[in-house]
Coordinates of C-alpha atoms and ligand atoms in Angstrom, one line a residue:
M1 CA -47.5 61.2 -97.9
S2 CA -46.3 58.4 -97.0
L3 CA -43.9 58.3 -94.2
P4 CA -42.2 55.4 -92.9
L5 CA -42.3 54.2 -89.4
R6 CA -38.9 55.0 -87.9
Q7 CA -38.2 58.1 -87.5
S8 CA -38.2 61.1 -84.7
V9 CA -41.6 62.1 -83.7
A10 CA -41.1 65.2 -83.9
Q11 CA -40.5 64.9 -87.8
C12 CA -43.3 63.4 -88.0
A13 CA -45.9 65.2 -90.3
R14 CA -49.1 66.7 -88.3
R15 CA -52.4 65.2 -90.0
L16 CA -54.8 65.4 -87.4
L17 CA -57.5 66.0 -90.8
D18 CA -56.5 62.1 -91.6
L19 CA -57.9 60.3 -88.7
S20 CA -59.4 57.3 -88.5
T21 CA -62.6 56.7 -86.6
I22 CA -63.7 53.8 -85.4
P23 CA -66.8 52.3 -83.4
V24 CA -67.5 50.3 -80.3
S25 CA -71.4 50.1 -80.0
L26 CA -72.4 48.6 -76.5
G27 CA -75.3 51.3 -76.0
T28 CA -74.5 52.9 -73.4
R29 CA -70.7 52.5 -72.9
S30 CA -69.8 53.0 -76.5
Y31 CA -66.5 54.2 -77.3
H32 CA -65.1 56.0 -80.4
I33 CA -60.9 53.9 -81.1
V34 CA -58.8 57.2 -82.4
I35 CA -56.1 56.3 -85.3
G36 CA -53.9 59.0 -86.3
S37 CA -50.4 60.2 -87.0
D38 CA -48.8 62.6 -84.1
I39 CA -52.4 62.9 -82.0
L40 CA -51.1 63.4 -79.0
G41 CA -51.0 66.4 -79.1
G42 CA -55.3 66.9 -79.9
V43 CA -55.8 64.0 -77.1
G44 CA -56.3 67.3 -74.2
E45 CA -59.5 68.5 -77.0
A46 CA -60.3 65.3 -77.4
L47 CA -61.6 64.5 -73.4
R48 CA -63.4 68.3 -73.0
E49 CA -65.4 66.8 -76.3
L50 CA -66.2 64.3 -74.2
N51 CA -67.5 66.4 -72.0
L52 CA -64.6 64.6 -68.9
G53 CA -63.9 66.3 -65.2
P54 CA -61.6 68.5 -64.5
K55 CA -59.4 66.4 -62.6
Q56 CA -56.6 64.4 -64.4
M57 CA -54.7 61.8 -64.1
I58 CA -51.2 60.3 -66.6
V59 CA -51.2 57.1 -65.2
T60 CA -47.2 55.9 -67.5
S61 CA -44.1 54.3 -67.1
R62 CA -41.2 55.6 -66.7
T63 CA -39.6 54.5 -70.3
V64 CA -43.1 56.2 -71.4
W65 CA -43.3 58.9 -69.7
P66 CA -39.9 60.7 -71.4
L67 CA -41.0 60.7 -75.2
Y68 CA -44.5 60.8 -74.7
G69 CA -45.7 62.1 -71.4
K70 CA -45.4 66.4 -72.2
P71 CA -47.3 66.4 -75.5
V72 CA -50.1 64.8 -73.6
Q73 CA -49.6 66.7 -70.3
N74 CA -49.8 69.8 -71.3
S75 CA -52.1 69.2 -74.9
L76 CA -54.8 68.1 -71.3
E77 CA -53.5 71.2 -69.5
A78 CA -53.7 73.6 -72.4
S79 CA -58.1 72.2 -72.7
G80 CA -58.4 73.4 -69.6
F81 CA -57.7 70.3 -67.2
D82 CA -56.0 70.0 -63.6
V83 CA -53.5 67.4 -64.7
S84 CA -51.6 64.8 -62.3
V85 CA -48.6 62.1 -62.5
T86 CA -47.7 58.8 -61.4
L87 CA -44.5 56.8 -62.8
L88 CA -44.9 53.3 -62.3
N89 CA -41.7 50.9 -63.0
D90 CA -42.4 49.2 -67.3
D91 CA -43.1 45.0 -66.9
E92 CA -44.8 42.5 -65.8
E93 CA -44.7 42.2 -62.1
T94 CA -45.7 46.3 -61.3
K95 CA -49.5 44.7 -62.5
T96 CA -50.7 43.6 -59.4
V97 CA -52.5 44.6 -55.8
Q98 CA -49.8 46.3 -54.5
T99 CA -49.6 48.8 -57.7
L100 CA -52.9 49.4 -58.0
L101 CA -52.8 50.9 -53.8
T102 CA -50.2 53.2 -55.2
I103 CA -52.6 54.5 -57.6
F104 CA -54.9 54.9 -55.1
D105 CA -53.1 56.9 -52.7
K106 CA -52.0 59.2 -55.6
L107 CA -55.8 59.5 -56.8
L108 CA -56.8 60.7 -52.7
E109 CA -53.5 62.3 -52.4
S110 CA -54.8 64.9 -55.5
E111 CA -58.0 64.7 -53.3
F112 CA -59.4 63.0 -57.2
D113 CA -63.1 62.0 -56.8
R114 CA -66.0 60.7 -58.8
N115 CA -66.4 62.3 -61.8
S116 CA -62.3 63.2 -61.8
G117 CA -60.8 60.3 -64.8
I118 CA -57.8 58.9 -65.5
V119 CA -55.4 58.3 -68.7
A120 CA -53.8 55.7 -69.5
L121 CA -50.4 56.0 -71.6
G122 CA -48.0 53.1 -71.8
G123 CA -48.3 49.7 -72.8
G124 CA -50.8 46.7 -71.7
V125 CA -49.6 46.9 -68.2
V126 CA -50.6 50.4 -68.1
G127 CA -53.3 49.6 -70.4
D128 CA -55.0 46.6 -67.0
L129 CA -53.5 48.8 -63.8
A130 CA -54.8 51.8 -65.5
G131 CA -58.1 50.9 -66.3
F132 CA -58.9 48.6 -63.4
A133 CA -57.7 51.4 -60.5
A134 CA -60.9 53.5 -63.2
A135 CA -62.4 50.5 -62.4
T136 CA -62.6 50.6 -59.1
F137 CA -61.8 53.7 -57.4
M138 CA -64.8 55.3 -56.2
R139 CA -66.9 52.0 -57.5
G140 CA -65.6 53.5 -60.9
I141 CA -64.5 56.3 -63.1
R142 CA -63.7 57.5 -66.4
F143 CA -60.8 56.0 -68.4
V144 CA -59.5 57.0 -71.6
Q145 CA -56.5 54.5 -73.1
V146 CA -53.4 56.7 -75.3
P147 CA -51.5 53.2 -76.3
T148 CA -47.7 53.8 -76.9
T149 CA -47.0 49.4 -77.7
L150 CA -48.0 48.1 -81.0
L151 CA -49.7 45.2 -78.8
A152 CA -51.7 47.8 -77.0
Q153 CA -53.1 49.8 -80.4
V154 CA -54.6 46.6 -81.8
D155 CA -55.7 45.0 -79.1
S156 CA -55.2 45.4 -75.3
S157 CA -56.6 49.1 -75.2
I158 CA -60.5 48.3 -76.7
G159 CA -62.9 45.6 -75.3
G160 CA -62.6 46.1 -71.9
K161 CA -60.7 44.0 -69.6
T162 CA -58.8 45.8 -67.4
G163 CA -56.7 43.8 -64.4
V164 CA -53.6 42.9 -62.6
N165 CA -51.7 39.4 -61.7
H166 CA -52.2 37.3 -59.1
P167 CA -48.9 35.6 -57.7
K168 CA -50.3 32.2 -58.6
A169 CA -51.7 33.3 -62.0
K170 CA -51.7 36.4 -64.4
N171 CA -55.0 39.0 -65.1
L172 CA -56.7 36.7 -62.3
I173 CA -57.9 39.9 -60.8
G174 CA -60.0 42.4 -63.0
A175 CA -63.0 43.8 -64.0
F176 CA -64.0 44.7 -67.1
H177 CA -64.4 48.2 -67.5
Q178 CA -64.2 50.5 -70.9
P179 CA -62.8 53.4 -71.2
S180 CA -64.2 56.3 -73.2
L181 CA -62.1 57.0 -75.8
V182 CA -59.0 55.0 -77.6
W183 CA -56.4 57.8 -78.6
T184 CA -53.4 55.5 -81.1
D185 CA -51.1 57.7 -81.9
V186 CA -48.5 55.5 -84.7
C187 CA -46.3 58.3 -84.4
T188 CA -45.1 56.3 -80.8
L189 CA -44.3 52.6 -82.1
S190 CA -41.1 54.7 -83.9
T191 CA -39.5 54.6 -80.1
L192 CA -41.1 50.6 -79.7
P193 CA -37.3 48.4 -79.6
E194 CA -38.0 46.1 -82.3
R195 CA -38.8 42.7 -80.2
E196 CA -42.0 44.4 -78.4
L197 CA -43.0 45.3 -82.8
R198 CA -43.3 41.5 -83.4
S199 CA -44.3 40.7 -80.1
G200 CA -47.6 43.1 -81.2
L201 CA -47.3 41.3 -84.6
A202 CA -48.3 37.7 -82.9
E203 CA -52.0 39.7 -82.7
I204 CA -51.8 40.7 -86.2
I205 CA -51.7 37.3 -87.5
K206 CA -54.7 36.1 -85.3
Y207 CA -56.7 38.3 -86.0
S208 CA -56.7 38.0 -89.8
I209 CA -56.4 34.2 -88.4
I210 CA -59.3 34.2 -86.9
A211 CA -61.1 36.5 -88.7
D212 CA -59.7 38.6 -91.9
P213 CA -57.6 36.8 -95.2
T214 CA -57.5 40.5 -96.7
L215 CA -55.8 41.1 -93.6
L216 CA -52.9 38.2 -94.0
Q217 CA -52.0 39.6 -97.5
L218 CA -51.4 43.8 -96.1
L219 CA -49.6 42.8 -93.3
S220 CA -47.3 40.1 -95.2
E221 CA -46.8 42.2 -98.3
N222 CA -44.9 44.6 -94.8
V223 CA -43.9 42.0 -92.5
R224 CA -40.4 41.4 -93.8
S225 CA -39.4 45.3 -93.2
F226 CA -42.6 46.3 -90.9
S227 CA -40.2 48.6 -88.8
S228 CA -40.0 51.0 -92.3
I229 CA -43.7 50.5 -93.2
S230 CA -45.3 53.4 -94.5
R231 CA -47.3 55.1 -91.9
D232 CA -50.6 55.7 -94.1
S233 CA -50.5 51.6 -94.3
L234 CA -49.8 50.8 -90.2
I235 CA -52.9 52.5 -89.8
A236 CA -55.0 50.3 -91.9
I237 CA -53.7 48.1 -90.6
I238 CA -54.2 49.6 -86.8
S239 CA -57.5 49.9 -88.6
R240 CA -58.5 46.4 -89.5
C241 CA -57.5 44.6 -86.3
C242 CA -59.3 47.7 -84.5
S243 CA -62.5 47.3 -86.1
I244 CA -62.3 43.6 -85.8
K245 CA -62.3 43.6 -81.7
A246 CA -65.2 46.9 -81.7
R247 CA -67.5 44.4 -84.0
I248 CA -66.4 40.7 -81.5
V249 CA -67.3 43.1 -78.5
G250 CA -69.8 44.8 -80.0
Q251 CA -71.2 40.9 -80.4
D252 CA -70.0 39.5 -77.1
E253 CA -68.8 41.8 -73.9
D254 CA -67.6 39.9 -71.4
E255 CA -66.8 36.6 -73.0
R256 CA -69.7 34.0 -73.1
G257 CA -69.2 32.9 -76.4
V258 CA -67.6 34.8 -80.1
R259 CA -65.1 36.9 -77.6
S260 CA -63.3 33.6 -77.0
T261 CA -62.1 34.0 -80.4
L262 CA -59.9 36.0 -79.6
N263 CA -57.8 34.0 -77.1
Y264 CA -56.8 31.9 -80.4
G265 CA -53.1 31.3 -79.8
H266 CA -54.0 32.3 -75.7
T267 CA -54.3 28.2 -74.6
I268 CA -50.6 27.1 -75.1
G269 CA -49.2 30.9 -74.9
H270 CA -50.3 31.4 -71.6
A271 CA -49.7 28.1 -70.1
L272 CA -45.8 28.6 -72.1
E273 CA -46.1 32.9 -70.5
S274 CA -46.8 30.9 -67.1
L275 CA -43.9 27.7 -67.5
T276 CA -41.2 30.5 -68.1
G277 CA -42.3 32.9 -65.3
Y278 CA -43.0 35.6 -67.7
A279 CA -39.6 36.3 -68.2
H280 CA -38.6 33.6 -71.5
Y281 CA -40.7 35.3 -73.8
T282 CA -42.7 38.8 -74.3
H283 CA -46.8 37.6 -74.8
G284 CA -46.9 38.3 -78.9
E285 CA -43.9 35.9 -78.7
A286 CA -45.9 33.4 -76.7
I287 CA -49.5 33.2 -78.5
A288 CA -46.7 32.7 -82.1
I289 CA -46.0 29.0 -80.7
G290 CA -49.8 28.7 -78.9
M291 CA -51.4 29.5 -83.0
M292 CA -49.2 27.0 -84.4
A293 CA -49.6 24.2 -82.0
A294 CA -52.7 25.4 -83.1
A295 CA -53.3 24.6 -86.3
R296 CA -51.8 21.8 -86.0
I297 CA -53.8 20.5 -83.0
S298 CA -55.9 21.0 -85.8
L299 CA -54.7 19.6 -89.2
E300 CA -54.4 16.3 -86.5
I301 CA -58.5 16.3 -86.0
D302 CA -58.9 16.9 -89.5
A303 CA -60.3 20.5 -88.9
T304 CA -58.1 22.4 -91.3
D305 CA -55.3 21.5 -94.1
H306 CA -51.8 21.6 -94.5
E307 CA -52.0 24.4 -97.0
M308 CA -53.8 27.0 -93.5
V309 CA -50.7 26.0 -90.9
Q310 CA -48.3 26.0 -94.3
T311 CA -49.3 29.9 -95.0
Q312 CA -49.7 30.6 -90.9
E313 CA -46.3 29.1 -90.0
N314 CA -44.8 31.5 -93.3
T315 CA -46.5 34.9 -91.7
I316 CA -45.7 34.4 -87.9
R317 CA -41.5 33.2 -89.6
S318 CA -41.7 36.1 -91.7
A319 CA -42.6 38.4 -88.8
G320 CA -39.5 37.1 -86.8
L321 CA -41.5 34.9 -84.3
P322 CA -40.9 31.3 -82.8
T323 CA -42.4 28.7 -84.3
I324 CA -41.5 26.0 -82.2
V325 CA -41.3 25.1 -78.4
P326 CA -38.0 24.9 -76.9
R327 CA -35.5 21.6 -76.0
S328 CA -36.5 23.3 -72.0
L329 CA -39.6 22.1 -71.8
N330 CA -41.5 19.1 -72.2
S331 CA -44.9 18.2 -73.6
V332 CA -46.3 16.7 -70.9
E333 CA -45.3 19.9 -68.7
I334 CA -47.0 22.2 -70.7
V335 CA -50.5 20.1 -71.3
G336 CA -49.8 19.3 -66.7
Q337 CA -49.8 23.8 -66.9
L338 CA -53.2 23.8 -69.1
N339 CA -55.7 21.1 -67.2
K340 CA -53.5 23.3 -63.8
D341 CA -54.8 26.5 -65.1
K342 CA -58.5 25.1 -66.0
K343 CA -58.9 23.6 -63.5
R344 CA -58.4 27.0 -61.4
L345 CA -60.6 28.3 -62.2
G346 CA -63.2 24.7 -62.6
E347 CA -62.9 25.1 -66.3
R348 CA -62.2 22.6 -69.2
V349 CA -60.0 23.2 -71.6
R350 CA -61.0 25.8 -74.3
W351 CA -59.7 25.4 -78.0
V352 CA -60.0 27.7 -80.3
L353 CA -58.2 26.4 -84.1
P354 CA -58.9 27.4 -87.3
R355 CA -60.6 25.9 -90.0
K356 CA -59.2 28.4 -92.7
V357 CA -57.9 32.0 -92.8
G358 CA -60.9 34.0 -91.9
E359 CA -61.9 31.3 -89.7
V360 CA -62.2 29.7 -86.5
F361 CA -63.9 27.0 -84.4
L362 CA -63.8 26.6 -80.7
T363 CA -64.6 23.4 -79.1
E364 CA -63.3 21.6 -75.8
N365 CA -63.2 18.2 -77.8
V366 CA -59.0 17.7 -78.0
P367 CA -57.5 14.7 -76.9
S368 CA -54.3 15.1 -74.6
D369 CA -52.8 12.5 -76.0
V370 CA -53.6 14.6 -79.6
V371 CA -52.5 17.6 -77.6
L372 CA -49.0 16.2 -76.4
K373 CA -48.4 14.4 -79.9
V374 CA -48.5 18.1 -81.6
L375 CA -46.2 19.2 -78.8
H376 CA -43.3 17.0 -78.5
N377 CA -43.9 17.1 -82.4
M378 CA -42.8 21.7 -82.4
T379 CA -40.3 21.1 -79.5
D380 CA -37.0 21.7 -80.7
S381 CA -34.8 18.5 -81.6
Ligands
NAD1 N1 -56.5 43.9 -71.4 C1 -56.6 43.2 -72.4 O1 -57.7 43.0 -73.2 C2 -55.4 42.0 -72.8 C3 -54.8 41.5 -74.4 C4 -53.4 40.7 -74.5 C5 -52.6 41.5 -73.1 N2 -53.2 42.9 -72.4 C6 -51.6 42.6 -70.9 O2 -50.5 43.5 -71.8 C7 -49.9 43.5 -71.4 C8 -48.8 43.3 -72.4 O3 -48.6 44.8 -73.0 P1 -47.7 45.3 -74.1 O4 -46.7 43.9 -74.6 O5 -48.1 46.8 -74.4 O6 -46.3 45.0 -72.8 P2 -46.1 46.5 -71.8 O7 -46.9 47.1 -71.7 O8 -45.3 45.3 -71.0 O9 -44.9 47.1 -73.3 C9 -43.2 46.5 -73.3 C10 -42.5 47.5 -73.0 O10 -42.3 48.8 -73.8 C11 -42.3 49.5 -73.6 N3 -42.6 51.2 -74.3 C12 -44.4 50.8 -74.3 N4 -44.8 52.3 -75.5 C13 -43.0 52.3 -75.8 C14 -42.4 53.1 -76.6 N5 -43.6 53.8 -77.5 N6 -41.8 53.6 -76.6 C15 -40.5 52.7 -76.0 N7 -40.3 51.9 -74.7 C16 -42.0 52.1 -75.0 C17 -42.7 49.9 -72.0 O11 -42.4 50.3 -71.4 C18 -42.2 48.3 -71.8 O12 -40.9 47.5 -71.4 C19 -49.5 42.0 -70.7 O13 -49.7 42.2 -68.8 C20 -50.9 41.2 -71.0 O14 -51.5 40.7 -70.1 C21 -54.2 43.3 -71.6

């Protein structure tokens, strides 16, 4: 049975038998990503099967809690867990050390110990914060990701990158700490604002360009009317992305090599987010422009062809995502920001560039004048 995405959660068919399960193989830190439709009510049983400790704290946002908090809380309680709840604000400004201290206070108030755990229910902001709290509280406790944005379902809930922002840079303070489980219910996307849905589409386009031409085909068939995509197609697309990320993380957990390819579009994307104070673009919008810049740089240095650039641009446009740099930002400023970020981290600017759909390469040898020329040509006239 194929159900459209935009449907009330209550109308979702119960399909626990149709779960897609993807292993993330990391030795003793291995875990599963479980993807299905209307499966929030099964999360308690899944935690019990993993033998997680009796005290669990749901860390979630003020937006997500009224939508999906109760089914998760009820499911955990029905499986015998003692549940507390911490509510956070929902914006990027919440991803701070200060919020982390609030979570620690709550964990202490509720007398959590090393055997207790955290359930992160929400988008990437909640997942990164709750994950970092789990990585650091009492030198590390277990946690489970229950992602509710498309971006979190295909990307941020997987792979163990957790952290908070510093006033000087995004995600500057963090740790690798793998979840014990990722429990993904696609029904939660039915309430996600259209713009956030599109933001997640950018990450799906990213996966197809770095690793999977068939995914690009699957996405192209659905991208224009993504909000009415069938649940089966949605699960198929999300599962494909998760498999790619699981494979790459399994090969290079702490990003010394191949995991860097997941940063396709992020070099320019991060600079745009930073220059606009994280207020103008969603993460996906910024990396959509970043992917276009990377493809055009690759074309400029003869590493790819026009057809690749055009195919990517058509998909990004069909997804309703931006492909050009606004006039308010100038190319020199953007290149300056790239160099500033990298200098601060003691690194060189590392580019992920496409050769063709499904294949990218890493390079640190892109002359600044090539980047400037490409950005100049991409700027809104
Ligand atoms: N750890 C990683 O590997 C990784 C990877 C990519 C991005 N990130 C981080 O993820 C964050 C962005 O995550 P995001 O795009 O999920 O944004 P987000 O967490 O800010 O969520 C976007 C908005 O959607 C709302 N929302 C969430 N789920 C909802 C639902 N089901 N229905 C209605 N509203 C809902 C939230 O309240 C919020 O207002 C950034 O901080 C970024 O740095 C982390």
